[in-house]
Amino acid sequence: PLESQGFTPTCLERDPDRAERVAARLPKSTVLAGDASDPDLLRRVIEDNHIDAAVVLLEDPERSLLLGIFAKSLGPKKVLVRCDKPEYSHLAYRHGIDAIISKKRAVANAVLRYVSRGQVESTLMLGDEHDAELIDFRLPEAPARSDITTKPLGQLGFPEGSLVAAVVRDGRAFIAKGDTVLRPKD
């Protein structure tokens, strides 16, 4: 976790029993039993501990987003918020949230990594309602599916509505076509 990377997290946990269990597992962290939605408590914790980054991990997307916006107003340089409603992301970014953590998105990325065995370089949601998603990934030397590097794109059976827009090979980009055959490291 963060402790192994030299960070000293401060955690706020509403459930006192869970706070004790978390404290036992994270000996270098400060774990406080308290409700982070209490504005006075959150202000004290952020200001007293000189918090640089805040991560809000509530299951309720509305509460999580509101608490993240409030936390951001208290001064942390970075605020990450769990929000599984993509339609809220534009609101989050407009109010200073630096990143959205989505359980659905994490699962989708894990599946993509598993299926392609490639390295996801980046993802980008497009449109206010996330009408499209760009996924930039690098094929490995030996893809899990050998047909990925032996058949043309038009024969690979990509999911309906998906499009391979471009390929970068040896540092040069070109428009992908149905007869394009991918190579390892593309």
XYZ file of C-alpha atoms in Angstrom:
186
model
C 0.000 0.000 0.000
C 0.922 3.643 0.262
C 2.977 3.038 3.422
C 5.433 0.859 1.488
C 6.023 3.801 -0.861
C 6.948 6.163 1.969
C 3.581 7.867 2.343
C 1.849 8.323 5.683
C -1.885 8.227 4.978
C -4.519 9.590 7.303
C -7.761 7.617 7.146
C -11.163 8.616 8.446
C -13.501 5.686 9.081
C -17.017 6.111 10.425
C -17.253 2.609 11.952
C -15.035 2.475 15.101
C -14.533 -1.309 14.882
C -13.452 -1.075 11.275
C -11.167 1.845 12.142
C -9.414 -0.402 14.689
C -8.974 -3.189 12.135
C -7.606 -0.745 9.547
C -5.211 0.755 12.119
C -3.905 -2.725 12.967
C -3.165 -3.399 9.291
C -1.611 0.033 8.637
C 0.806 0.706 11.522
C 2.444 3.764 9.906
C -0.857 5.427 9.041
C -3.075 7.598 11.183
C -6.527 6.045 11.377
C -9.262 8.101 13.000
C -12.760 6.966 13.892
C -15.071 9.687 12.693
C -17.525 10.725 10.018
C -15.741 12.490 7.152
C -19.011 14.145 6.164
C -18.769 16.238 9.361
C -17.396 19.509 7.943
C -15.637 20.546 11.169
C -13.915 17.175 11.555
C -12.843 17.054 7.924
C -11.487 20.611 8.102
C -9.483 19.793 11.267
C -8.045 16.591 9.789
C -7.018 18.222 6.504
C -5.558 21.340 8.118
C -3.901 19.679 11.148
C -2.286 16.930 9.074
C -1.316 19.144 6.117
C -3.082 16.781 3.708
C -1.698 16.990 0.152
C -4.159 14.563 -1.428
C -7.584 13.328 -0.416
C -9.329 10.197 -1.631
C -13.070 9.898 -1.028
C -14.278 6.298 -1.252
C -17.954 6.376 -0.352
C -20.361 4.014 -2.111
C -22.998 6.728 -2.539
C -21.875 8.688 -5.632
C -23.692 11.888 -4.700
C -22.269 12.005 -1.158
C -18.846 11.027 -2.442
C -18.829 13.805 -5.023
C -20.119 16.452 -2.622
C -17.599 15.458 0.025
C -14.806 15.523 -2.572
C -15.760 19.034 -3.661
C -15.823 20.167 -0.038
C -12.451 18.512 0.649
C -10.962 20.243 -2.409
C -12.130 23.602 -1.059
C -10.039 22.952 2.070
C -6.762 22.951 0.181
C -5.451 19.519 -0.851
C -3.579 19.694 -4.154
C -5.253 16.517 -5.421
C -8.673 15.055 -4.705
C -9.801 11.701 -6.078
C -13.419 10.635 -5.734
C -15.106 7.275 -6.154
C -18.109 7.787 -8.397
C -19.738 4.984 -10.376
C -22.062 7.358 -12.233
C -20.147 8.539 -15.315
C -22.734 11.239 -15.964
C -21.384 13.084 -12.889
C -17.787 13.270 -14.086
C -18.182 16.580 -15.933
C -19.595 18.103 -12.738
C -16.733 16.678 -10.699
C -14.044 18.052 -13.004
C -15.784 21.419 -13.231
C -15.570 21.687 -9.423
C -11.895 20.823 -9.150
C -11.930 17.057 -8.648
C -8.693 15.746 -10.122
C -9.709 12.160 -10.846
C -12.700 9.860 -10.678
C -12.310 6.342 -9.338
C -14.915 3.989 -10.743
C -15.378 0.396 -9.711
C -16.991 -0.356 -13.085
C -14.093 1.273 -14.912
C -11.520 -0.631 -12.853
C -13.230 -3.909 -13.712
C -13.413 -2.988 -17.407
C -9.705 -2.134 -17.474
C -8.843 -5.392 -15.712
C -10.866 -7.367 -18.246
C -9.206 -5.530 -21.123
C -5.757 -6.290 -19.734
C -6.689 -9.937 -19.253
C -8.204 -10.399 -22.695
C -5.545 -8.598 -24.706
C -2.608 -9.371 -22.416
C -1.389 -6.014 -23.631
C -0.440 -2.889 -21.763
C -3.172 -0.271 -21.480
C -1.339 2.998 -22.024
C -4.308 5.293 -21.406
C -8.075 5.588 -21.566
C -10.180 8.656 -22.246
C -13.945 9.089 -22.015
C -15.436 11.324 -24.710
C -18.597 13.405 -24.479
C -20.576 14.601 -21.474
C -22.481 11.337 -21.355
C -19.382 9.271 -22.194
C -20.643 8.441 -25.653
C -17.305 6.884 -26.516
C -14.118 5.710 -24.887
C -10.656 5.797 -26.419
C -8.385 3.000 -25.295
C -4.715 3.206 -26.167
C -2.975 -0.111 -25.653
C 0.215 -1.799 -26.763
C 0.183 -5.361 -28.052
C 2.656 -7.639 -26.272
C 5.426 -9.601 -27.998
C 3.271 -12.736 -27.803
C -0.439 -11.831 -27.623
C -2.739 -14.283 -25.848
C -4.755 -14.592 -29.063
C -2.431 -15.455 -31.929
C -5.032 -14.386 -34.505
C -4.606 -10.762 -33.383
C -1.315 -10.648 -35.310
C -2.215 -13.008 -38.162
C -5.680 -11.900 -39.316
C -6.785 -8.535 -40.719
C -8.693 -6.266 -38.323
C -11.922 -6.839 -40.271
C -11.820 -10.546 -39.379
C -11.004 -10.275 -35.668
C -14.561 -9.918 -34.404
C -14.203 -6.776 -32.341
C -17.316 -5.912 -30.282
C -20.107 -4.218 -32.224
C -19.660 -0.474 -32.335
C -15.911 -0.612 -31.713
C -13.396 0.859 -34.108
C -9.643 0.571 -34.368
C -8.960 4.116 -35.477
C -5.197 4.227 -35.725
C -2.110 2.116 -35.300
C 1.263 3.348 -34.134
C 4.108 1.225 -35.454
C 7.772 2.059 -35.027
C 6.860 5.559 -33.873
C 4.656 6.354 -36.898
C 0.861 6.499 -36.816
C -1.443 5.465 -39.631
C -5.176 5.044 -40.105
C -6.297 1.458 -39.520
C -8.338 -0.261 -42.242
C -10.180 -3.547 -42.406
C -7.203 -5.212 -44.079
C -4.643 -3.905 -41.560
C -2.794 -6.706 -39.760
C -1.468 -5.790 -36.325
C 2.058 -6.651 -35.214
C 3.529 -7.245 -31.765
C 4.318 -3.929 -30.011
C 1.775 -1.985 -32.156
